[in-house]
mmCIF file of C-alpha atoms in Angstrom:
data_model
loop_
_atom_site.group_PDB
_atom_site.id
_atom_site.type_symbol
_atom_site.label_atom_id
_atom_site.label_comp_id
_atom_site.label_asym_id
_atom_site.label_seq_id
_atom_site.Cartn_x
_atom_site.Cartn_y
_atom_site.Cartn_z
ATOM 1 C CA UNK A 25 -61.837 99.221 46.766
ATOM 2 C CA UNK A 26 -61.248 99.119 43.042
ATOM 3 C CA UNK A 27 -57.963 101.039 43.114
ATOM 4 C CA UNK A 28 -56.504 98.855 45.897
ATOM 5 C CA UNK A 29 -57.387 95.692 43.980
ATOM 6 C CA UNK A 30 -55.819 97.158 40.844
ATOM 7 C CA UNK A 31 -52.628 97.827 42.814
ATOM 8 C CA UNK A 32 -52.701 94.224 44.057
ATOM 9 C CA UNK A 33 -53.175 93.032 40.473
ATOM 10 C CA UNK A 34 -50.127 95.004 39.313
ATOM 11 C CA UNK A 35 -48.105 93.735 42.276
ATOM 12 C CA UNK A 36 -49.019 90.104 41.577
ATOM 13 C CA UNK A 37 -48.310 90.497 37.861
ATOM 14 C CA UNK A 38 -44.892 91.992 38.564
ATOM 15 C CA UNK A 39 -44.007 89.088 40.845
ATOM 16 C CA UNK A 40 -45.174 86.515 38.293
ATOM 17 C CA UNK A 41 -43.324 88.300 35.475
ATOM 18 C CA UNK A 42 -40.137 88.454 37.553
ATOM 19 C CA UNK A 43 -40.151 84.962 39.098
ATOM 20 C CA UNK A 44 -42.210 83.028 36.532
ATOM 21 C CA UNK A 45 -42.835 79.420 37.556
ATOM 22 C CA UNK A 46 -41.378 79.986 41.025
ATOM 23 C CA UNK A 47 -44.561 81.836 42.049
ATOM 24 C CA UNK A 48 -46.877 79.073 43.274
ATOM 25 C CA UNK A 49 -49.703 81.094 44.793
ATOM 26 C CA UNK A 50 -51.045 84.496 45.833
ATOM 27 C CA UNK A 51 -53.637 85.152 48.556
ATOM 28 C CA UNK A 52 -55.032 88.450 49.830
ATOM 29 C CA UNK A 53 -56.930 89.098 53.026
ATOM 30 C CA UNK A 54 -57.167 91.262 56.097
ATOM 31 C CA UNK A 55 -59.371 94.124 57.185
ATOM 32 C CA UNK A 56 -59.473 95.679 53.711
ATOM 33 C CA UNK A 57 -61.020 92.538 52.216
ATOM 34 C CA UNK A 58 -63.370 91.792 55.117
ATOM 35 C CA UNK A 59 -64.737 95.346 55.376
ATOM 36 C CA UNK A 60 -64.321 96.270 51.677
ATOM 37 C CA UNK A 61 -62.509 99.421 52.780
ATOM 38 C CA UNK A 62 -59.359 100.155 50.799
ATOM 39 C CA UNK A 63 -57.979 102.407 53.542
ATOM 40 C CA UNK A 64 -57.631 99.410 55.900
ATOM 41 C CA UNK A 65 -54.633 97.030 55.984
ATOM 42 C CA UNK A 66 -54.395 94.334 53.334
ATOM 43 C CA UNK A 67 -52.299 91.196 53.787
ATOM 44 C CA UNK A 68 -50.646 89.814 50.657
ATOM 45 C CA UNK A 69 -49.354 86.239 50.877
ATOM 46 C CA UNK A 70 -47.020 85.057 48.128
ATOM 47 C CA UNK A 71 -45.916 81.441 47.825
ATOM 48 C CA UNK A 72 -42.492 81.587 46.218
ATOM 49 C CA UNK A 73 -40.514 78.442 45.546
ATOM 50 C CA UNK A 74 -37.065 78.024 47.123
ATOM 51 C CA UNK A 75 -37.200 80.877 49.664
ATOM 52 C CA UNK A 76 -37.130 78.662 52.770
ATOM 53 C CA UNK A 77 -33.413 79.394 53.283
ATOM 54 C CA UNK A 78 -33.905 83.170 53.056
ATOM 55 C CA UNK A 79 -34.527 85.136 56.257
ATOM 56 C CA UNK A 80 -37.908 86.756 56.824
ATOM 57 C CA UNK A 81 -36.200 90.146 56.835
ATOM 58 C CA UNK A 82 -34.740 89.510 53.371
ATOM 59 C CA UNK A 83 -38.140 88.284 52.162
ATOM 60 C CA UNK A 84 -39.665 91.578 53.308
ATOM 61 C CA UNK A 85 -36.982 93.393 51.302
ATOM 62 C CA UNK A 86 -38.005 91.347 48.249
ATOM 63 C CA UNK A 87 -41.631 92.369 48.765
ATOM 64 C CA UNK A 88 -40.659 96.013 49.245
ATOM 65 C CA UNK A 89 -38.768 95.863 45.930
ATOM 66 C CA UNK A 90 -42.044 95.076 44.156
ATOM 67 C CA UNK A 91 -43.928 97.768 46.105
ATOM 68 C CA UNK A 92 -41.333 100.296 44.899
ATOM 69 C CA UNK A 93 -41.965 99.184 41.309
ATOM 70 C CA UNK A 94 -45.725 99.651 41.759
ATOM 71 C CA UNK A 95 -45.230 103.162 43.186
ATOM 72 C CA UNK A 96 -44.596 104.560 39.704
ATOM 73 C CA UNK A 97 -47.985 103.427 38.368
ATOM 74 C CA UNK A 98 -50.804 105.910 37.807
ATOM 75 C CA UNK A 99 -53.216 103.858 39.932
ATOM 76 C CA UNK A 100 -50.834 103.988 42.888
ATOM 77 C CA UNK A 101 -50.375 107.750 42.554
ATOM 78 C CA UNK A 102 -54.150 108.207 42.286
ATOM 79 C CA UNK A 103 -54.600 106.201 45.505
ATOM 80 C CA UNK A 104 -52.047 108.355 47.344
ATOM 81 C CA UNK A 105 -53.712 111.562 46.116
ATOM 82 C CA UNK A 106 -57.145 110.339 47.221
ATOM 83 C CA UNK A 107 -56.181 109.082 50.704
ATOM 84 C CA UNK A 108 -52.979 111.002 51.467
ATOM 85 C CA UNK A 109 -50.994 107.854 52.282
ATOM 86 C CA UNK A 110 -49.574 104.799 50.600
ATOM 87 C CA UNK A 111 -51.795 101.704 50.584
ATOM 88 C CA UNK A 112 -51.428 99.578 53.714
ATOM 89 C CA UNK A 113 -50.255 96.417 51.949
ATOM 90 C CA UNK A 114 -48.285 94.031 54.141
ATOM 91 C CA UNK A 115 -46.457 91.289 52.293
ATOM 92 C CA UNK A 116 -45.639 87.812 53.497
ATOM 93 C CA UNK A 117 -43.444 85.634 51.313
ATOM 94 C CA UNK A 118 -43.205 81.959 52.194
ATOM 95 C CA UNK A 119 -42.032 78.783 50.546
ATOM 96 C CA UNK A 120 -44.794 76.325 49.554
ATOM 97 C CA UNK A 121 -43.441 73.809 52.095
ATOM 98 C CA UNK A 122 -43.964 76.417 54.835
ATOM 99 C CA UNK A 123 -47.722 76.555 54.211
ATOM 100 C CA UNK A 124 -48.145 73.402 56.274
ATOM 101 C CA UNK A 125 -46.360 75.000 59.282
ATOM 102 C CA UNK A 126 -49.642 76.780 60.115
ATOM 103 C CA UNK A 127 -48.180 80.137 61.063
ATOM 104 C CA UNK A 128 -51.169 82.032 62.552
ATOM 105 C CA UNK A 129 -51.191 84.774 59.894
ATOM 106 C CA UNK A 130 -50.881 82.232 57.080
ATOM 107 C CA UNK A 131 -53.610 80.119 58.687
ATOM 108 C CA UNK A 132 -55.872 83.187 58.839
ATOM 109 C CA UNK A 133 -55.226 83.978 55.170
ATOM 110 C CA UNK A 134 -55.852 80.394 54.081
ATOM 111 C CA UNK A 135 -59.208 80.326 55.856
ATOM 112 C CA UNK A 136 -60.516 83.869 55.398
ATOM 113 C CA UNK A 137 -58.446 85.186 52.492
ATOM 114 C CA UNK A 138 -59.171 85.259 48.780
ATOM 115 C CA UNK A 139 -56.973 83.140 46.515
ATOM 116 C CA UNK A 140 -55.974 85.118 43.438
ATOM 117 C CA UNK A 141 -53.452 82.641 42.012
ATOM 118 C CA UNK A 142 -52.858 78.968 42.817
ATOM 119 C CA UNK A 143 -50.621 77.319 40.248
ATOM 120 C CA UNK A 144 -50.354 73.736 41.521
ATOM 121 C CA UNK A 145 -53.451 73.825 43.782
ATOM 122 C CA UNK A 146 -51.157 73.976 46.844
ATOM 123 C CA UNK A 147 -53.413 76.492 48.583
ATOM 124 C CA UNK A 148 -56.592 74.599 47.671
ATOM 125 C CA UNK A 149 -55.186 71.326 49.052
ATOM 126 C CA UNK A 150 -54.090 72.953 52.317
ATOM 127 C CA UNK A 151 -57.426 74.744 52.655
ATOM 128 C CA UNK A 152 -59.305 71.460 52.194
ATOM 129 C CA UNK A 153 -57.268 69.836 54.967
ATOM 130 C CA UNK A 154 -57.812 72.793 57.282
ATOM 131 C CA UNK A 155 -61.585 72.955 56.844
ATOM 132 C CA UNK A 156 -62.024 69.680 58.720
ATOM 133 C CA UNK A 157 -59.829 70.813 61.660
ATOM 134 C CA UNK A 158 -60.495 74.537 61.925
ATOM 135 C CA UNK A 159 -63.652 76.451 62.818
ATOM 136 C CA UNK A 160 -63.775 80.223 62.222
ATOM 137 C CA UNK A 161 -65.793 81.987 64.960
ATOM 138 C CA UNK A 162 -66.052 85.641 63.969
ATOM 139 C CA UNK A 163 -62.504 86.961 63.940
ATOM 140 C CA UNK A 164 -61.196 84.019 66.006
ATOM 141 C CA UNK A 165 -60.044 80.758 64.458
ATOM 142 C CA UNK A 166 -60.680 77.742 66.675
ATOM 143 C CA UNK A 167 -58.253 75.002 65.760
ATOM 144 C CA UNK A 168 -59.874 72.301 67.894
ATOM 145 C CA UNK A 169 -60.441 71.066 71.381
ATOM 146 C CA UNK A 170 -57.027 70.914 73.020
ATOM 147 C CA UNK A 171 -56.479 70.003 76.646
ATOM 148 C CA UNK A 172 -53.607 71.476 78.590
ATOM 149 C CA UNK A 173 -50.448 69.487 77.921
ATOM 150 C CA UNK A 174 -51.759 67.733 74.800
ATOM 151 C CA UNK A 175 -49.557 67.600 71.727
ATOM 152 C CA UNK A 176 -51.375 67.525 68.402
ATOM 153 C CA UNK A 177 -50.538 67.531 64.714
ATOM 154 C CA UNK A 178 -52.500 69.834 62.444
#
């Protein structure tokens, strides 16, 4: 697990070095974190200011740019030699205003993920709001009692 977390550390540092104050938060989660198995998929959520007008496809290209930069590191090469594949790191880049949209993957990461950087406490504030409305039941997240046809605000 150590080498995967070191790769994540390099990835986060590269993003912060490149974007500076525009990086508002970083969260990791997924099977790799829950099972402590670095061969499993890891989800990497980056809150990046002013990306709400950029398509999700272009955001994935941004994330892949940083993965390519990490590929030259010794830790990355050691991981590939050990497991015979690149680390299963899946990146999600969202704008801080999009955190409140409660996309299911983002919701999962906010509740079950590990915050590794939270500049303006955006993630902490959203997490605090969610705790009162959301109940994790194993791998399922119960958002509340909703009757058919009801419209609710989260």
